[in-house]
PDB file of C-alpha atoms and ligand atoms in Angstrom:
ATOM      1  CA  MET A   1      82.944  97.507  85.263  1.00 98.00           C
ATOM      2  CA  ILE A   2      85.877  99.743  86.105  1.00 98.00           C
ATOM      3  CA  ARG A   3      89.033  97.809  86.987  1.00 98.00           C
ATOM      4  CA  THR A   4      91.281  99.696  89.370  1.00 98.00           C
ATOM      5  CA  ILE A   5      94.713  98.809  90.747  1.00 99.00           C
ATOM      6  CA  VAL A   6      95.623 100.202  94.158  1.00 98.00           C
ATOM      7  CA  VAL A   7      99.328  99.800  94.966  1.00 98.00           C
ATOM      8  CA  ALA A   8     102.289 101.355  96.749  1.00 98.00           C
ATOM      9  CA  ALA A   9     105.710 100.985  95.137  1.00 98.00           C
ATOM     10  CA  SER A  10     109.210 102.302  95.746  1.00 98.00           C
ATOM     11  CA  GLU A  11     111.051 104.360  93.102  1.00 98.00           C
ATOM     12  CA  ASN A  12     112.447 101.066  91.755  1.00 98.00           C
ATOM     13  CA  ASN A  13     109.013  99.405  91.848  1.00 98.00           C
ATOM     14  CA  VAL A  14     109.491  97.232  94.948  1.00 98.00           C
ATOM     15  CA  ILE A  15     106.145  96.324  96.539  1.00 98.00           C
ATOM     16  CA  GLY A  16     107.038  93.434  98.831  1.00 98.00           C
ATOM     17  CA  ILE A  17     109.779  91.920 100.972  1.00 97.00           C
ATOM     18  CA  ASN A  18     109.327  88.731 103.060  1.00 95.00           C
ATOM     19  CA  ASN A  19     105.667  88.540 102.023  1.00 94.00           C
ATOM     20  CA  GLN A  20     105.048  91.929 103.651  1.00 96.00           C
ATOM     21  CA  LEU A  21     104.901  95.577 102.698  1.00 96.00           C
ATOM     22  CA  PRO A  22     108.381  97.137 102.912  1.00 96.00           C
ATOM     23  CA  TRP A  23     107.063 100.107 104.985  1.00 97.00           C
ATOM     24  CA  HIS A  24     104.378 101.265 107.375  1.00 96.00           C
ATOM     25  CA  LEU A  25     102.841 104.505 106.097  1.00 98.00           C
ATOM     26  CA  SER A  26      99.674 105.235 108.055  1.00 97.00           C
ATOM     27  CA  ASP A  27      98.374 107.949 105.731  1.00 98.00           C
ATOM     28  CA  ASP A  28      98.838 105.626 102.767  1.00 98.00           C
ATOM     29  CA  LEU A  29      96.814 102.951 104.578  1.00 98.00           C
ATOM     30  CA  LYS A  30      94.093 105.559 105.130  1.00 98.00           C
ATOM     31  CA  PHE A  31      94.208 106.454 101.441  1.00 98.00           C
ATOM     32  CA  PHE A  32      93.987 102.747 100.514  1.00 98.00           C
ATOM     33  CA  LYS A  33      90.948 102.415 102.782  1.00 98.00           C
ATOM     34  CA  LYS A  34      89.280 105.486 101.277  1.00 98.00           C
ATOM     35  CA  VAL A  35      89.736 104.237  97.708  1.00 98.00           C
ATOM     36  CA  THR A  36      88.675 100.628  98.360  1.00 98.00           C
ATOM     37  CA  LEU A  37      85.924 100.894 101.009  1.00 98.00           C
ATOM     38  CA  GLY A  38      82.644  99.347  99.900  1.00 98.00           C
ATOM     39  CA  LYS A  39      84.176  97.844  96.755  1.00 98.00           C
ATOM     40  CA  PRO A  40      85.265  94.274  96.039  1.00 98.00           C
ATOM     41  CA  VAL A  41      89.000  93.731  96.532  1.00 98.00           C
ATOM     42  CA  LEU A  42      90.603  91.071  94.348  1.00 98.00           C
ATOM     43  CA  MET A  43      93.983  89.637  95.329  1.00 98.00           C
ATOM     44  CA  GLY A  44      96.382  86.730  94.969  1.00 98.00           C
ATOM     45  CA  ARG A  45      96.598  84.055  97.637  1.00 98.00           C
ATOM     46  CA  LYS A  46      99.940  85.329  98.987  1.00 97.00           C
ATOM     47  CA  THR A  47      98.636  88.863  99.452  1.00 98.00           C
ATOM     48  CA  PHE A  48      95.634  87.509 101.351  1.00 98.00           C
ATOM     49  CA  GLU A  49      97.993  85.493 103.565  1.00 97.00           C
ATOM     50  CA  SER A  50     100.125  88.563 104.214  1.00 96.00           C
ATOM     51  CA  LEU A  51      97.033  90.580 105.225  1.00 97.00           C
ATOM     52  CA  GLY A  52      96.154  87.793 107.637  1.00 95.00           C
ATOM     53  CA  ARG A  53      92.432  88.619 107.710  1.00 97.00           C
ATOM     54  CA  PRO A  54      89.761  89.852 105.329  1.00 98.00           C
ATOM     55  CA  LEU A  55      89.617  93.606 104.788  1.00 98.00           C
ATOM     56  CA  PRO A  56      86.436  94.772 106.541  1.00 98.00           C
ATOM     57  CA  LYS A  57      83.495  96.373 104.696  1.00 98.00           C
ATOM     58  CA  ARG A  58      84.756  95.058 101.362  1.00 98.00           C
ATOM     59  CA  LEU A  59      83.991  91.826  99.486  1.00 98.00           C
ATOM     60  CA  ASN A  60      87.323  89.968  99.630  1.00 98.00           C
ATOM     61  CA  ILE A  61      88.116  87.759  96.634  1.00 98.00           C
ATOM     62  CA  VAL A  62      91.184  85.515  96.575  1.00 98.00           C
ATOM     63  CA  LEU A  63      92.728  83.874  93.529  1.00 98.00           C
ATOM     64  CA  SER A  64      94.355  80.471  93.934  1.00 98.00           C
ATOM     65  CA  ARG A  65      94.739  77.471  91.655  1.00 98.00           C
ATOM     66  CA  ASN A  66      94.452  75.182  94.688  1.00 97.00           C
ATOM     67  CA  SER A  67      91.599  74.476  97.028  1.00 95.00           C
ATOM     68  CA  ILE A  68      92.226  76.688 100.031  1.00 95.00           C
ATOM     69  CA  SER A  69      90.488  77.287 103.293  1.00 95.00           C
ATOM     70  CA  LEU A  70      89.297  80.848 103.757  1.00 97.00           C
ATOM     71  CA  PRO A  71      87.302  82.687 106.418  1.00 97.00           C
ATOM     72  CA  GLU A  72      83.527  82.893 105.950  1.00 96.00           C
ATOM     73  CA  GLY A  73      82.463  85.480 103.415  1.00 97.00           C
ATOM     74  CA  VAL A  74      85.747  85.458 101.486  1.00 98.00           C
ATOM     75  CA  LEU A  75      85.288  84.252  97.917  1.00 98.00           C
ATOM     76  CA  HIS A  76      87.745  82.018  96.088  1.00 98.00           C
ATOM     77  CA  PHE A  77      88.169  81.746  92.329  1.00 98.00           C
ATOM     78  CA  SER A  78      90.715  79.678  90.477  1.00 98.00           C
ATOM     79  CA  THR A  79      90.944  82.103  87.557  1.00 98.00           C
ATOM     80  CA  TYR A  80      90.874  85.896  87.222  1.00 98.00           C
ATOM     81  CA  GLU A  81      88.362  85.635  84.398  1.00 98.00           C
ATOM     82  CA  GLU A  82      85.902  83.686  86.581  1.00 98.00           C
ATOM     83  CA  ALA A  83      86.183  86.321  89.311  1.00 98.00           C
ATOM     84  CA  ILE A  84      85.565  89.133  86.821  1.00 98.00           C
ATOM     85  CA  THR A  85      82.593  87.305  85.279  1.00 98.00           C
ATOM     86  CA  PHE A  86      81.076  86.758  88.742  1.00 98.00           C
ATOM     87  CA  LEU A  87      81.401  90.472  89.568  1.00 98.00           C
ATOM     88  CA  GLU A  88      79.984  91.564  86.220  1.00 98.00           C
ATOM     89  CA  GLN A  89      77.018  89.228  86.670  1.00 98.00           C
ATOM     90  CA  HIS A  90      76.361  90.985  89.986  1.00 97.00           C
ATOM     91  CA  ASN A  91      76.401  94.412  88.310  1.00 96.00           C
ATOM     92  CA  THR A  92      79.514  95.546  90.134  1.00 98.00           C
ATOM     93  CA  GLU A  93      80.559  99.074  89.161  1.00 98.00           C
ATOM     94  CA  GLU A  94      84.217  98.815  90.140  1.00 98.00           C
ATOM     95  CA  VAL A  95      86.695  96.175  91.312  1.00 98.00           C
ATOM     96  CA  CYS A  96      89.942  97.009  93.101  1.00 98.00           C
ATOM     97  CA  VAL A  97      92.825  94.716  92.212  1.00 99.00           C
ATOM     98  CA  ILE A  98      95.150  94.973  95.206  1.00 98.00           C
ATOM     99  CA  GLY A  99      98.055  92.658  94.423  1.00 96.00           C
ATOM    100  CA  GLY A 100     100.412  91.200  94.641  1.00 95.00           C
ATOM    101  CA  GLY A 101     103.228  91.159  92.140  1.00 98.00           C
ATOM    102  CA  VAL A 102     102.084  88.067  90.262  1.00 98.00           C
ATOM    103  CA  VAL A 103      98.515  89.329  89.849  1.00 98.00           C
ATOM    104  CA  PHE A 104      99.657  92.841  88.830  1.00 98.00           C
ATOM    105  CA  ALA A 105     102.056  91.424  86.223  1.00 98.00           C
ATOM    106  CA  GLU A 106      99.443  89.049  84.783  1.00 98.00           C
ATOM    107  CA  TYR A 107      96.516  91.480  84.603  1.00 98.00           C
ATOM    108  CA  LEU A 108      97.854  95.031  84.256  1.00 98.00           C
ATOM    109  CA  HIS A 109      96.793  94.886  80.591  1.00 98.00           C
ATOM    110  CA  THR A 110      93.127  94.582  81.673  1.00 98.00           C
ATOM    111  CA  ILE A 111      93.205  97.574  84.041  1.00 98.00           C
ATOM    112  CA  ASP A 112      91.518 100.972  83.466  1.00 98.00           C
ATOM    113  CA  GLN A 113      93.042 103.084  86.233  1.00 98.00           C
ATOM    114  CA  ILE A 114      95.772 102.913  88.871  1.00 98.00           C
ATOM    115  CA  PHE A 115      96.130 104.575  92.247  1.00 99.00           C
ATOM    116  CA  LEU A 116      99.885 104.323  92.746  1.00 98.00           C
ATOM    117  CA  THR A 117     101.540 105.573  95.892  1.00 98.00           C
ATOM    118  CA  ARG A 118     105.101 106.232  94.811  1.00 98.00           C
ATOM    119  CA  VAL A 119     107.278 105.831  97.897  1.00 98.00           C
ATOM    120  CA  HIS A 120     110.387 107.953  97.557  1.00 98.00           C
ATOM    121  CA  THR A 121     113.102 105.416  98.275  1.00 98.00           C
ATOM    122  CA  ILE A 122     115.130 102.882  96.337  1.00 98.00           C
ATOM    123  CA  LEU A 123     115.100  99.448  97.996  1.00 98.00           C
ATOM    124  CA  GLU A 124     117.927  97.106  97.004  1.00 97.00           C
ATOM    125  CA  ASN A 125     116.490  94.051  98.769  1.00 96.00           C
ATOM    126  CA  GLY A 126     113.093  93.974  97.028  1.00 97.00           C
ATOM    127  CA  GLU A 127     111.548  90.587  96.271  1.00 97.00           C
ATOM    128  CA  VAL A 128     108.220  91.471  94.640  1.00 98.00           C
ATOM    129  CA  PHE A 129     107.828  94.214  92.026  1.00 98.00           C
ATOM    130  CA  PHE A 130     105.172  96.326  90.314  1.00 98.00           C
ATOM    131  CA  PRO A 131     105.507  96.327  86.511  1.00 98.00           C
ATOM    132  CA  GLU A 132     107.021  99.397  84.831  1.00 98.00           C
ATOM    133  CA  LEU A 133     104.226 101.641  83.489  1.00 98.00           C
ATOM    134  CA  LYS A 134     104.694 102.464  79.811  1.00 97.00           C
ATOM    135  CA  GLU A 135     104.455 106.225  79.212  1.00 96.00           C
ATOM    136  CA  ASN A 136     102.387 105.822  76.074  1.00 96.00           C
ATOM    137  CA  GLU A 137      99.752 103.720  77.891  1.00 97.00           C
ATOM    138  CA  TRP A 138      99.099 105.751  81.051  1.00 98.00           C
ATOM    139  CA  GLN A 139      98.261 109.382  81.728  1.00 98.00           C
ATOM    140  CA  LYS A 140      98.791 110.840  85.192  1.00 98.00           C
ATOM    141  CA  VAL A 141      95.631 112.823  86.011  1.00 98.00           C
ATOM    142  CA  TRP A 142      96.355 113.778  89.628  1.00 98.00           C
ATOM    143  CA  GLU A 143      99.117 113.680  92.193  1.00 98.00           C
ATOM    144  CA  GLU A 144      99.675 114.841  95.751  1.00 98.00           C
ATOM    145  CA  PHE A 145     102.933 114.854  97.686  1.00 98.00           C
ATOM    146  CA  HIS A 146     103.166 113.719 101.319  1.00 98.00           C
ATOM    147  CA  ALA A 147     106.284 114.649 103.291  1.00 98.00           C
ATOM    148  CA  GLU A 148     108.303 112.382 105.571  1.00 97.00           C
ATOM    149  CA  ASP A 149     107.446 112.990 109.242  1.00 97.00           C
ATOM    150  CA  GLU A 150     107.435 111.253 112.639  1.00 94.00           C
ATOM    151  CA  ASN A 151     104.742 108.789 111.468  1.00 91.00           C
ATOM    152  CA  HIS A 152     106.142 108.231 107.982  1.00 97.00           C
ATOM    153  CA  ASN A 153     109.673 106.922 107.378  1.00 96.00           C
ATOM    154  CA  TYR A 154     109.579 107.973 103.753  1.00 98.00           C
ATOM    155  CA  SER A 155     108.013 110.755 101.752  1.00 98.00           C
ATOM    156  CA  PHE A 156     105.613 109.605  99.039  1.00 98.00           C
ATOM    157  CA  THR A 157     103.327 110.849  96.291  1.00 98.00           C
ATOM    158  CA  PHE A 158      99.785 109.673  95.635  1.00 98.00           C
ATOM    159  CA  GLN A 159      99.354 109.336  91.869  1.00 98.00           C
ATOM    160  CA  HIS A 160      96.246 108.588  89.819  1.00 98.00           C
ATOM    161  CA  TYR A 161      96.778 107.188  86.324  1.00 98.00           C
ATOM    162  CA  LYS A 162      94.188 106.521  83.665  1.00 98.00           C
ATOM    163  CA  ARG A 163      94.725 104.280  80.666  1.00 98.00           C
ATOM    164  CA  ILE A 164      95.176 106.254  77.465  1.00 98.00           C
ATOM    165  CA  GLN A 165      92.418 105.135  75.097  1.00 86.00           C
ATOM    166  CA  SER A 166      93.888 104.026  71.781  1.00 75.00           C
TER     167      SER A 166
HETATM  168  N1  NAP B 201     102.926  97.437  98.074  1.00 84.19           N
HETATM  169  C1  NAP B 201     101.708  97.027  97.734  1.00 84.19           C
HETATM  170  O1  NAP B 201     100.841  97.836  97.373  1.00 84.19           O
HETATM  171  C2  NAP B 201     101.369  95.570  97.788  1.00 84.19           C
HETATM  172  C3  NAP B 201     100.089  95.133  97.456  1.00 84.19           C
HETATM  173  C4  NAP B 201      99.819  93.762  97.525  1.00 84.19           C
HETATM  174  C5  NAP B 201     100.812  92.880  97.895  1.00 84.19           C
HETATM  175  N2  NAP B 201     102.040  93.342  98.203  1.00 84.19           N
HETATM  176  C6  NAP B 201     103.125  92.438  98.561  1.00 84.19           C
HETATM  177  O2  NAP B 201     103.299  91.526  97.491  1.00 84.19           O
HETATM  178  C7  NAP B 201     103.731  90.270  98.012  1.00 84.19           C
HETATM  179  C8  NAP B 201     102.820  89.175  97.528  1.00 84.19           C
HETATM  180  O3  NAP B 201     102.808  89.161  96.110  1.00 84.19           O
HETATM  181  P1  NAP B 201     103.215  87.860  95.270  1.00 84.19           P
HETATM  182  O4  NAP B 201     103.512  88.323  93.880  1.00 84.19           O
HETATM  183  O5  NAP B 201     104.269  87.092  95.991  1.00 84.19           O
HETATM  184  O6  NAP B 201     101.888  86.977  95.310  1.00 84.19           O
HETATM  185  P2  NAP B 201     100.324  87.298  94.976  1.00 84.19           P
HETATM  186  O7  NAP B 201     100.214  87.876  93.604  1.00 84.19           O
HETATM  187  O8  NAP B 201      99.699  87.995  96.100  1.00 84.19           O
HETATM  188  O9  NAP B 201      99.750  85.812  94.998  1.00 84.19           O
HETATM  189  C9  NAP B 201     100.229  84.863  94.084  1.00 84.19           C
HETATM  190  C10 NAP B 201      99.322  83.642  94.158  1.00 84.19           C
HETATM  191  O10 NAP B 201      98.011  84.018  93.741  1.00 84.19           O
HETATM  192  C11 NAP B 201      97.435  82.954  93.002  1.00 84.19           C
HETATM  193  N3  NAP B 201      97.244  83.418  91.624  1.00 84.19           N
HETATM  194  C12 NAP B 201      97.902  84.412  90.971  1.00 84.19           C
HETATM  195  N4  NAP B 201      97.431  84.552  89.724  1.00 84.19           N
HETATM  196  C13 NAP B 201      96.449  83.631  89.597  1.00 84.19           C
HETATM  197  C14 NAP B 201      95.576  83.279  88.550  1.00 84.19           C
HETATM  198  N5  NAP B 201      95.627  83.908  87.368  1.00 84.19           N
HETATM  199  N6  NAP B 201      94.702  82.290  88.740  1.00 84.19           N
HETATM  200  C15 NAP B 201      94.635  81.642  89.933  1.00 84.19           C
HETATM  201  N7  NAP B 201      95.430  81.928  90.967  1.00 84.19           N
HETATM  202  C16 NAP B 201      96.322  82.912  90.794  1.00 84.19           C
HETATM  203  C17 NAP B 201      98.401  81.808  93.090  1.00 84.19           C
HETATM  204  O11 NAP B 201      98.064  81.120  94.276  1.00 84.19           O
HETATM  205  P3  NAP B 201      98.287  79.524  94.481  1.00 84.19           P
HETATM  206  O12 NAP B 201      99.780  79.349  94.554  1.00 84.19           O
HETATM  207  O13 NAP B 201      97.593  79.227  95.771  1.00 84.19           O
HETATM  208  O14 NAP B 201      97.661  78.849  93.286  1.00 84.19           O
HETATM  209  C18 NAP B 201      99.738  82.519  93.246  1.00 84.19           C
HETATM  210  O15 NAP B 201     100.737  81.710  93.832  1.00 84.19           O
HETATM  211  C19 NAP B 201     103.774  90.463  99.524  1.00 84.19           C
HETATM  212  O16 NAP B 201     105.078  90.843  99.905  1.00 84.19           O
HETATM  213  C20 NAP B 201     102.806  91.584  99.769  1.00 84.19           C
HETATM  214  O17 NAP B 201     103.103  92.284 100.980  1.00 84.19           O
HETATM  215  C21 NAP B 201     102.331  94.673  98.154  1.00 84.19           C
END
């Protein structure tokens, strides 16, 4: 099963402030939808809370060590490994790990590829961060720049990284 991270991060790796995204970038949300649609999305409890509702047309899986109440159809696992085992037992081809900072930091080492939207700003008030990618572990295989415009407060670059096989 391919394990994919989908994330948007500032130049200094900020991904969250006040349990929210630090920006509203409609074309990045469209890109996120395109990459994740039809696939299971795996996330930490705080990211699910910040979304406020399940992402439609995707199996939503939430990690929490506590018993939590979730909308119908949303799956809960108390460990990452249990979630991965469940998906593998159901012959899932790809899982999208969509955050947040705690989950990225804990499980980056298990990931095969990353769709990183690099948002071209430095945010000094960041609270949640994406881990620094080590150059010798990741190869950028594609990127596409998107300019700032009336719908986008910042310019950004879609980047696709694959893990370098050792
Ligand atoms: N820019 C982006 O692309 C992006 C993407 C996603 C999220 N975000 C932002 O990131 C922030 C949220 O991230 P966060 O780091 O605060 O929290 P998070 O990673 O979303 O959730 C953390 C919680 O997930 C559960 N959890 C994590 N690892 C677990 C494990 N191994 N086993 C069981 N449960 C586990 C725990 O829940 P319990 O405490 O209930 O046990 C933990 O407190 C928000 O600001 C959100 O907007 C940004």
